[in-house]
Amino acid sequence: MAGELKHGPLALVDNLMPLIIIATRDPVYPKCMNALQQVTARHGKPIVICNSGDDETKKMAYKALEVPQQVDCLQGILTIIPMQLLALHIAHLRNCDVDQPRSLLKVYSEQD
């Protein structure tokens, strides 16, 4: 996310735009913190997914969701769970059928 925020998307940030930032303690953490600082400087209200006990990151967040610190290969799985649950709840609020997504194509494979 840190690199993708530059230029165009950053210009859209204001206090009404929902924004989720994943800022776990990994090798790109400094870049994520830089992006978080830029968002808050533009009066954005970021929801941050961070590691448990990371008070430095939580101080800059509008709201924070904490996930346990894990090895890099498992950290992504832990951070995606809150985002999946958020997507599920938003879909329910919008009265979308989460069991029958729109425009989902069925894929058939023929076995010889």
Coordinates of N, CA and C in Angstrom, one line a residue, residues 20 22 49 65 76-92 98:
I20 N -8.0 1.9 4.8 CA -7.5 0.9 5.6 C -6.0 0.7 5.3
I22 N -2.5 -1.5 6.4 CA -1.9 -2.6 7.1 C -0.5 -2.1 7.4
I49 N -4.5 -1.7 10.6 CA -4.3 -3.1 11.1 C -2.8 -3.2 11.5
L65 N -7.0 -2.0 14.6 CA -7.3 -3.5 14.8 C -6.0 -4.1 15.0
G76 N 0.7 -12.3 6.7 CA -0.3 -11.9 5.7 C -1.7 -12.6 6.0
I77 N -1.7 -13.8 6.4 CA -2.9 -14.5 6.6 C -3.7 -13.9 7.8
L78 N -2.9 -13.5 8.8 CA -3.6 -12.9 10.0 C -4.1 -11.5 9.7
T79 N -3.4 -10.8 8.8 CA -3.9 -9.4 8.6 C -5.1 -9.4 7.6
I80 N -5.2 -10.4 6.8 CA -6.3 -10.4 5.8 C -7.6 -10.8 6.4
I81 N -7.6 -11.5 7.5 CA -8.9 -12.0 8.2 C -9.8 -10.8 8.6
P82 N -9.2 -9.7 9.2 CA -10.1 -8.6 9.5 C -10.7 -7.9 8.3
M83 N -9.9 -7.9 7.2 CA -10.4 -7.3 6.0 C -11.5 -8.1 5.3
Q84 N -11.4 -9.4 5.4 CA -12.4 -10.3 4.9 C -13.7 -10.2 5.7
L85 N -13.6 -10.1 7.0 CA -14.8 -9.9 7.8 C -15.4 -8.5 7.6
L86 N -14.6 -7.5 7.3 CA -15.2 -6.2 7.0 C -15.9 -6.3 5.7
A87 N -15.4 -6.9 4.7 CA -16.0 -7.1 3.4 C -17.4 -7.8 3.6
L88 N -17.4 -8.8 4.4 CA -18.6 -9.6 4.6 C -19.7 -8.7 5.3
H89 N -19.3 -8.0 6.3 CA -20.3 -7.1 7.0 C -20.8 -6.0 6.1
I90 N -19.9 -5.4 5.3 CA -20.3 -4.4 4.3 C -21.3 -5.0 3.3
A91 N -21.0 -6.2 2.8 CA -21.9 -6.8 1.9 C -23.3 -7.1 2.5
H92 N -23.3 -7.5 3.7 CA -24.6 -7.7 4.4 C -25.3 -6.4 4.6
V98 N -23.9 -12.8 -0.2 CA -22.5 -13.2 -0.2 C -22.3 -14.7 -0.7

